[in-house]
Short mmCIF file of C-alpha atoms in Angstrom, two decimals:
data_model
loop_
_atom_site.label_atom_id
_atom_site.label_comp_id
_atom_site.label_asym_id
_atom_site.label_seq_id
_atom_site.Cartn_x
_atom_site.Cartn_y
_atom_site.Cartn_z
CA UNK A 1 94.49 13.88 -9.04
CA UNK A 2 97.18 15.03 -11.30
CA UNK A 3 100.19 13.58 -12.43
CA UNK A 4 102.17 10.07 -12.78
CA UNK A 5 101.91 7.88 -9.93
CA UNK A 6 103.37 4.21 -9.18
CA UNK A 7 102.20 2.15 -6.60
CA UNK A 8 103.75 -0.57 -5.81
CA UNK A 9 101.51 -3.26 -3.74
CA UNK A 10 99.93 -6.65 -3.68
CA UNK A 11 96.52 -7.78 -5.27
CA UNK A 12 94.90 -11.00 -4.02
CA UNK A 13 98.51 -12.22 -2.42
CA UNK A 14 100.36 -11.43 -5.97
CA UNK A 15 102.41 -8.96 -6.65
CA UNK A 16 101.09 -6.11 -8.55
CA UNK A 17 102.37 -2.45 -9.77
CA UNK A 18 99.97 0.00 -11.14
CA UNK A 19 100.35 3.29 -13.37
CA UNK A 20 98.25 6.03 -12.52
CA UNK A 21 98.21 9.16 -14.70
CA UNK A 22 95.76 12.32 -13.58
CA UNK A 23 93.69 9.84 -11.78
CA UNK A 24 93.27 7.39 -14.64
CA UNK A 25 94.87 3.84 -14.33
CA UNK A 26 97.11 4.00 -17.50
CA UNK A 27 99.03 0.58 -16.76
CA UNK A 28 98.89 -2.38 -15.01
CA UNK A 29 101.10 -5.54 -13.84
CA UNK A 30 100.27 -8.24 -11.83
CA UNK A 31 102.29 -11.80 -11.07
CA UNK A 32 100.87 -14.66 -13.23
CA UNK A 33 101.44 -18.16 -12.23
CA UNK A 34 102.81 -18.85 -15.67
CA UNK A 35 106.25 -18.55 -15.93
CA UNK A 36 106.77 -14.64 -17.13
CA UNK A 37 108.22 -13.13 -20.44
CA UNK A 38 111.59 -12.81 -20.45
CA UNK A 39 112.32 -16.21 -18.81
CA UNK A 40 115.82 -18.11 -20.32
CA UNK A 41 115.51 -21.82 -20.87
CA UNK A 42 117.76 -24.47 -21.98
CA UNK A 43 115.04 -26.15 -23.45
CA UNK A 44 115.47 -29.65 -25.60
CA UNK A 45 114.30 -30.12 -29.47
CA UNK A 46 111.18 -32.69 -29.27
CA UNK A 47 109.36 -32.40 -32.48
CA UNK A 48 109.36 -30.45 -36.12
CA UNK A 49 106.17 -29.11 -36.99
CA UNK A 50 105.88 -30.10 -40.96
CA UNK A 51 104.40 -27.09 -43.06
CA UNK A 52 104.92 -24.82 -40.58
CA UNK A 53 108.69 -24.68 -39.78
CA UNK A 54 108.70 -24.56 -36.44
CA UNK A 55 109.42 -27.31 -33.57
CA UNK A 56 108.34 -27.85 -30.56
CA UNK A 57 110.28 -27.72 -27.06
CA UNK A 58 111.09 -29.41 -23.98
CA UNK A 59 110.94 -27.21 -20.47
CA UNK A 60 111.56 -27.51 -17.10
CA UNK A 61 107.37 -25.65 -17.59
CA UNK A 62 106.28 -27.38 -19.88
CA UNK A 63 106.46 -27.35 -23.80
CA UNK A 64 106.93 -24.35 -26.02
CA UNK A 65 106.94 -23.59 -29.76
CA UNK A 66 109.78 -22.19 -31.74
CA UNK A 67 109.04 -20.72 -34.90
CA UNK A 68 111.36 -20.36 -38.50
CA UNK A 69 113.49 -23.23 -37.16
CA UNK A 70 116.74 -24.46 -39.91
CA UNK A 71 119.20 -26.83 -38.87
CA UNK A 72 117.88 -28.02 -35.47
CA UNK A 73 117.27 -31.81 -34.57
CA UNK A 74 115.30 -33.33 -32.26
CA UNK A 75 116.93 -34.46 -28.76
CA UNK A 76 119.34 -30.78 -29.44
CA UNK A 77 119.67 -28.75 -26.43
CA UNK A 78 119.74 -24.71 -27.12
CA UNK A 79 118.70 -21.58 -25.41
CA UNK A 80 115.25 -20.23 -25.75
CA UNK A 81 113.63 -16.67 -24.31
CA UNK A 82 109.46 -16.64 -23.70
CA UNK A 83 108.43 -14.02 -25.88
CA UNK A 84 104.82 -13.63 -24.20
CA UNK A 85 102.36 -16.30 -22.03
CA UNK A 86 100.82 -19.13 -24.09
CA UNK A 87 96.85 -18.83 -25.26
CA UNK A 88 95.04 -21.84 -22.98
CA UNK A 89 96.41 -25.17 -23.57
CA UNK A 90 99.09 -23.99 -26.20
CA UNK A 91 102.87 -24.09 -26.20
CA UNK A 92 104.73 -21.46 -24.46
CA UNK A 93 106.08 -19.08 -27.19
CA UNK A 94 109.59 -18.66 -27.18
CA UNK A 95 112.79 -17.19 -29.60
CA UNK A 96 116.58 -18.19 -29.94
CA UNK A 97 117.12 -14.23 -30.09
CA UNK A 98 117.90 -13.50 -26.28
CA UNK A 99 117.52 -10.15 -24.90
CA UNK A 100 118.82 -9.16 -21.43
CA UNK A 101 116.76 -6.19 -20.91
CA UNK A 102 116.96 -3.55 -18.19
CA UNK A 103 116.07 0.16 -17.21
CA UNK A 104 118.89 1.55 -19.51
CA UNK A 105 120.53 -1.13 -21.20
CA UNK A 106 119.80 -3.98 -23.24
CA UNK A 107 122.17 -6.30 -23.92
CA UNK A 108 122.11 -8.13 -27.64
CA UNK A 109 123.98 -11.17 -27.84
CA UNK A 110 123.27 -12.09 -31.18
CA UNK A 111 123.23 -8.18 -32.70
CA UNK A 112 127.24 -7.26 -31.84
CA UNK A 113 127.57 -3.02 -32.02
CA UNK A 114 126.63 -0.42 -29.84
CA UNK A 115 123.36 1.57 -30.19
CA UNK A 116 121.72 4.37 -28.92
CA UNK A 117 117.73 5.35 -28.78
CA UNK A 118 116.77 7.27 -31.72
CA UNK A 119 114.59 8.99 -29.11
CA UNK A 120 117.93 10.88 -27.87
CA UNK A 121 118.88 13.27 -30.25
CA UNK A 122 121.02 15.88 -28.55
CA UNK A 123 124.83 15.31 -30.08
CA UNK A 124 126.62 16.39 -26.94
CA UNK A 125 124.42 13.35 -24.75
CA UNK A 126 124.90 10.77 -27.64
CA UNK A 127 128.24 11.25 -26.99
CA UNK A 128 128.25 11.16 -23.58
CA UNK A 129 126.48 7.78 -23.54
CA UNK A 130 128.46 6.12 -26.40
CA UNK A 131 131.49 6.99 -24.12
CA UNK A 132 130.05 5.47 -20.87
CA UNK A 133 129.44 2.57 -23.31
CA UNK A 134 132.55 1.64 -24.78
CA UNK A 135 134.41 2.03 -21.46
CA UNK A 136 132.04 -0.38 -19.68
CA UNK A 137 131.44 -2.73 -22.45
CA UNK A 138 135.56 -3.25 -23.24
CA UNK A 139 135.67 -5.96 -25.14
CA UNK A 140 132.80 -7.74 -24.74
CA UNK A 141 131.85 -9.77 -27.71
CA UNK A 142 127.69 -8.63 -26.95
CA UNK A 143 125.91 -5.80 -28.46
CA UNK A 144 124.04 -3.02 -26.50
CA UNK A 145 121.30 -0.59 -27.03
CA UNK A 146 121.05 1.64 -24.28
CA UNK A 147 117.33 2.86 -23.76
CA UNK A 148 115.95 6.80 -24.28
CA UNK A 149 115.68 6.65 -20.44
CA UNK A 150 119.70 7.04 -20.26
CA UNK A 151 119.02 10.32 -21.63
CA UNK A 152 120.04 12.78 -18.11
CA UNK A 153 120.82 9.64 -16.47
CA UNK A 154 123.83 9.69 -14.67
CA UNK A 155 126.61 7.98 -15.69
CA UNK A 156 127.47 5.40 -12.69
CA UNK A 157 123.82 4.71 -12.69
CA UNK A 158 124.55 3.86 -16.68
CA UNK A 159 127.20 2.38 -16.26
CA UNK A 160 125.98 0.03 -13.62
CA UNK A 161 123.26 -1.25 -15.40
CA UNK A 162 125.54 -2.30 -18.79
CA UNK A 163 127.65 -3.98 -16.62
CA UNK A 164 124.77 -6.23 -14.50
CA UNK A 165 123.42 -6.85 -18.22
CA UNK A 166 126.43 -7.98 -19.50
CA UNK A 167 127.40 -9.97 -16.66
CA UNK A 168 124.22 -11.64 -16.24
CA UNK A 169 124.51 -12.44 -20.28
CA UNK A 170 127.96 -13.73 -19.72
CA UNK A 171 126.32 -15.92 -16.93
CA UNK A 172 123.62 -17.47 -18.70
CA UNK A 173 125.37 -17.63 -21.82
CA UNK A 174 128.56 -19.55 -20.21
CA UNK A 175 126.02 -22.45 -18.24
CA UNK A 176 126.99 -25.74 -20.30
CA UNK A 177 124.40 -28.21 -18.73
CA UNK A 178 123.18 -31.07 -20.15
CA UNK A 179 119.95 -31.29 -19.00
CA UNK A 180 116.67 -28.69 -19.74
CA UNK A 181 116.70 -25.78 -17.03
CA UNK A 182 115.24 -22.36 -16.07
CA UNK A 183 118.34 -20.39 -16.14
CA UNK A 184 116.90 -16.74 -16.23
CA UNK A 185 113.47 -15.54 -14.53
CA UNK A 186 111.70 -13.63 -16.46
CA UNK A 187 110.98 -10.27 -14.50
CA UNK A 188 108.25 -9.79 -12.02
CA UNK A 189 105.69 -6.70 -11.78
CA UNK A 190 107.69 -4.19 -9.51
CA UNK A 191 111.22 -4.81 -11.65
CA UNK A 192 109.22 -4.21 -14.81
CA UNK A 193 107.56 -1.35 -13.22
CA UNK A 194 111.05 -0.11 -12.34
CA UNK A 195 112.36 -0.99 -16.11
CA UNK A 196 109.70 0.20 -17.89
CA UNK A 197 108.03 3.36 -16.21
CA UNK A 198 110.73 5.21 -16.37
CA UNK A 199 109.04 8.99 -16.42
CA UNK A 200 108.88 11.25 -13.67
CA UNK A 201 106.30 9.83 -11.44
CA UNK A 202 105.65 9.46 -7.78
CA UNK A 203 106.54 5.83 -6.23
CA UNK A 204 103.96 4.87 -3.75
CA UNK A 205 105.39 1.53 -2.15
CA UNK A 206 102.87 1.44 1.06
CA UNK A 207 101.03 -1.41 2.35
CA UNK A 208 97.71 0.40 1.35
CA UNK A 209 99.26 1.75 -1.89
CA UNK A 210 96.01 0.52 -3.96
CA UNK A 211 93.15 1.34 -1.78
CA UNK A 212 94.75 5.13 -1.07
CA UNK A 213 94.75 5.74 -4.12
CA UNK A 214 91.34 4.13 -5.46
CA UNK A 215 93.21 1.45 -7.85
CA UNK A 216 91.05 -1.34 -6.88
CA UNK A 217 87.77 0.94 -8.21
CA UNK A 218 89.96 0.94 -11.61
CA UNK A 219 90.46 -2.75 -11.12
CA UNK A 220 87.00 -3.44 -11.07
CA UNK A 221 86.20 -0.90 -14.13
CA UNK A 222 88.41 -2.68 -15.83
CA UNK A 223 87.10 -6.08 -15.26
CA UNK A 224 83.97 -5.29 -17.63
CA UNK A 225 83.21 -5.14 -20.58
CA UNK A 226 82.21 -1.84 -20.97
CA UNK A 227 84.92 1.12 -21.53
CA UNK A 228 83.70 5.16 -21.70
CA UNK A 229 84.61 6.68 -24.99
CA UNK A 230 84.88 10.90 -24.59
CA UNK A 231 82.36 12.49 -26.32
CA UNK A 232 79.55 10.02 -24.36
CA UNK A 233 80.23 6.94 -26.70
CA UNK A 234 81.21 3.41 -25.20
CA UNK A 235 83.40 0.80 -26.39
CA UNK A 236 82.39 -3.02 -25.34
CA UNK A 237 85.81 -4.77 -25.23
CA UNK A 238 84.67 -8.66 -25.12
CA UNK A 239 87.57 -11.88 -25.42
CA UNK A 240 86.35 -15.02 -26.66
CA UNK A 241 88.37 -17.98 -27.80
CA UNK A 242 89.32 -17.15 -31.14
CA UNK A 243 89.96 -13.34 -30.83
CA UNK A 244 89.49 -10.08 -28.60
CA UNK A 245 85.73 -8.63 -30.37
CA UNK A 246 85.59 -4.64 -29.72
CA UNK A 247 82.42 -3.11 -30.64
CA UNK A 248 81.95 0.89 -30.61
CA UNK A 249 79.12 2.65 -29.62
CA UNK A 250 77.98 6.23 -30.36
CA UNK A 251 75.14 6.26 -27.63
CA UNK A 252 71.74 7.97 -28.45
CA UNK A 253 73.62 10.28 -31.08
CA UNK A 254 73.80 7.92 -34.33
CA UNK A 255 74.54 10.05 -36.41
CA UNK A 256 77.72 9.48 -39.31
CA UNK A 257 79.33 12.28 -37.43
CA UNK A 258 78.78 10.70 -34.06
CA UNK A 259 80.00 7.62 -35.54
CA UNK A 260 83.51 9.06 -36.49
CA UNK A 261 84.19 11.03 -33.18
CA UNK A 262 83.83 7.82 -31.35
CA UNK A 263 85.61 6.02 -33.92
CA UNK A 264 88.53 8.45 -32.68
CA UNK A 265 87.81 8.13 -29.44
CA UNK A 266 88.34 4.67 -29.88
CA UNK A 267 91.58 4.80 -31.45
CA UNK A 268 92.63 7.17 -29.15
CA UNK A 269 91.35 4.95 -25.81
CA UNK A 270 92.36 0.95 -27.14
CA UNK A 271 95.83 0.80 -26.27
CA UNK A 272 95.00 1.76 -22.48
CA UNK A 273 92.08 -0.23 -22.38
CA UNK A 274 93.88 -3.46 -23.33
CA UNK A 275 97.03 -3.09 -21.61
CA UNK A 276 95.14 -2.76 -18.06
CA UNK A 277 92.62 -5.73 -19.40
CA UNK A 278 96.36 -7.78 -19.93
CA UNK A 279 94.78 -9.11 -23.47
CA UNK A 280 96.25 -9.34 -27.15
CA UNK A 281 96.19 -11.54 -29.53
CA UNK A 282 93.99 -11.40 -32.91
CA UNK A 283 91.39 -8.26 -31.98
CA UNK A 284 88.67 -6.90 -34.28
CA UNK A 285 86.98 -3.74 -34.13
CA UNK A 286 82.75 -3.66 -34.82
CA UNK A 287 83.32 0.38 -35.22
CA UNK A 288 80.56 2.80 -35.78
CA UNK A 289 79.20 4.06 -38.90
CA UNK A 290 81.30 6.32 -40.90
CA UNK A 291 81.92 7.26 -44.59
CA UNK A 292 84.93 5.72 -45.76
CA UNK A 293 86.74 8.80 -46.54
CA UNK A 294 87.04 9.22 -42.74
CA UNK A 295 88.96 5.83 -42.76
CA UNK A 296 92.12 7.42 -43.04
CA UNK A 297 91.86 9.84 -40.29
CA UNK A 298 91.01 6.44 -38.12
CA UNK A 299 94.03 4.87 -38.92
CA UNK A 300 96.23 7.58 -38.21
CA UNK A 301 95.03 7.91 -34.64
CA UNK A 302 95.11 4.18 -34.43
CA UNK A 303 98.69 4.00 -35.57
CA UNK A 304 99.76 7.11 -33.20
CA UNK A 305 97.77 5.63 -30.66
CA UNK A 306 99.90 2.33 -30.50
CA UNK A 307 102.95 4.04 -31.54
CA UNK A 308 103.36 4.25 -27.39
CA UNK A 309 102.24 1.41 -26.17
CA UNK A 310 104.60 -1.40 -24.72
CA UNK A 311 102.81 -4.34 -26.29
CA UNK A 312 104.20 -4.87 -30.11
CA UNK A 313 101.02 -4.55 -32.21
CA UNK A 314 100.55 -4.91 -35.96
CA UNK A 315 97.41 -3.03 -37.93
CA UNK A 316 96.51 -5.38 -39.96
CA UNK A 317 93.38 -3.35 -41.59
CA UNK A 318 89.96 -3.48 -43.10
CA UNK A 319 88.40 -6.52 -43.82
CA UNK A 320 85.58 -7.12 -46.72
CA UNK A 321 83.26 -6.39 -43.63
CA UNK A 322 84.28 -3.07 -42.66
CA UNK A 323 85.64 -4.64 -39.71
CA UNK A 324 89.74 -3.43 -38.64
CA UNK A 325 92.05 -5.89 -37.46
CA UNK A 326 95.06 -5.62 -34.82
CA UNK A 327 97.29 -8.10 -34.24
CA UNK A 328 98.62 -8.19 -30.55
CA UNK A 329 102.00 -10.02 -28.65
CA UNK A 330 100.44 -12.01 -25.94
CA UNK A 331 102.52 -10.17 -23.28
CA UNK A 332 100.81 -10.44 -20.57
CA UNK A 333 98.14 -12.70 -18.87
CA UNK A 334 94.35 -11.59 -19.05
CA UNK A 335 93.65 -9.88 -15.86
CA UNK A 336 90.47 -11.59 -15.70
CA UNK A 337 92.08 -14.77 -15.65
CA UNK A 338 94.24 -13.85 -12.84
CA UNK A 339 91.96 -12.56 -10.62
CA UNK A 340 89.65 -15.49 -11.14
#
């Protein structure tokens, strides 16, 4: 099966999108019971964290954890955005930087200025959007970046979506209560799938969306450890408390040169494998043997490798082990732990 595919369905009564690419599931979403990234609180100052800088929060879910805090008391009331879901029995993690984020625009209250995607580079569309822009923007006091998908876009579809950001920012930035509140729901699987996936694809929004078109199989492939590497290597992806452990295989080939094809392979694979497993956090990787010369070809795939993935993720790098560190946003909620 070639091509991009979305399908739009349910998965054990939540709702669930799915990214299919020649196939291969290539992303996957599915409703959490914790509240979702993206969510708005007017959250309460409880307590400063000492040697850390950071305090912790008061919300209508429970607490969360700002980091890099100056200037802010305990019993102080201020708006907070969930940057990701919370490891088990940890603080929800959240920023004072708000973000109103949708298919084309994102809206920037605390960045004024209007910016485009460095993605679009044609002069005659920069201009095009930039004009759309300042017409719909006026003289709101928010900034905006709109996205590489405005690139062909057309422009009441544009302009639409700046104006629903900017209204909705106006909205929650306006609401004066006194007391803690959710004032902004993080979005759910199908609006992200609509924000997000934004190449040509086929949207499949049937009843049977999954089953047609063998997601649940890829569900299920997913759900173990295991991982196929090309080239007949295997990578065992395995989460434990502290950290995401990766180990590579070469199979019955174990050979230096095996070792650095599947190494690639690897780096090439990781970003897929973890998006549809819905993990992050610290990850290391047991690779297979390989002279160290052949390091640096590794971390270029790595790095181009994560370059298009939608989870932020830092390379950290070798450790005295030979081991490679990542360092992943918590963006989404383990699938396992969803499903169980």
């Amino acid at each position: 099966m070639k091509g991009r595919t979305i399908i739009l369905d349910q998965l054990d009564g939540r709702e669930a999108a799915a990214l299919m690419v020649d196939g291969q599931l290539d992303d996957f979403l599915i409703e959490s019971d914790a509240p979702a990234p993206g969510t708005i609180y007017r959250a309460r100052a409880d307590r400063p964290v000492k040697g850390q800088g950071g305090m912790f929060l008061s919300t209508p879910d429970g607490s969360a954890f700002l980091r890099q805090v100056k200037g802010l008391a305990p019993g102080q009331l201020l708006l907070v955005q969930a940057t990701g879901y919370a490891e088990p029995g940890k603080a929800i993690p959240v920023t004072q930087k708000l973000l109103f984020k949708s298919r084309y625009a994102i809206i920037t209250p605390d960045a004024p200025g209007l910016n485009l995607s460095r993605s679009i580079r044609d002069d005659a569309e920069r201009d095009r959007l930039l004009e759309i822009a300042h017409d719909t923007m006026g003289d709101a006091p928010f900034g905006l970046i709109l996205r590489s998908s405005c690139a062909g876009a057309g422009e009441d579809d544009v302009a639409e979506d700046i104006a629903r950001m900017a209204g909705l920012a106006s909205e929650v930035l306006n609401d004066f209560g006194t007391e803690t509140e959710t004032l902004l729901d993080g979005d759910g699987p199908h609006a992200l799938a609509w924000r997000d996936w934004t190449d040509p694809a086929e949207i499949v929004t049937s009843a049977q969306g999954f089953a047609d078109h063998e997601v649940f199989d890829a569900i299920a492939a997913a759900g173990g450890a295991a991982e196929p590497l090309a080239g007949g290597g295997r990578m065992f992806i395995e989460p434990t408390r502290a950290l995401i452990a990766v180990d590579v295989n070469t199979g019955p080939d174990s050979s230096l040169a095996a070792g650095v094809k599947a190494n690639l392979a690897c780096a090439k694979a990781l970003p897929r494998a973890l998006r549809v497993r819905g993990l992050g956090g610290q990850i290391t990787l047991d690779l297979a043997p390989m002279p160290k010369k052949d390091r640096r070809s590794f971390e270029t795939a790595l790095r181009a490798a994560f370059r298009a993935d939608s989870e932020e993720t830092a390379l950290v790098g070798w450790t005295p082990l030979g081991h490679y560190e990542l360092q992943r946003r918590r963006g989404r909620t383990p699938l396992a732990e969803v499903l169980t």
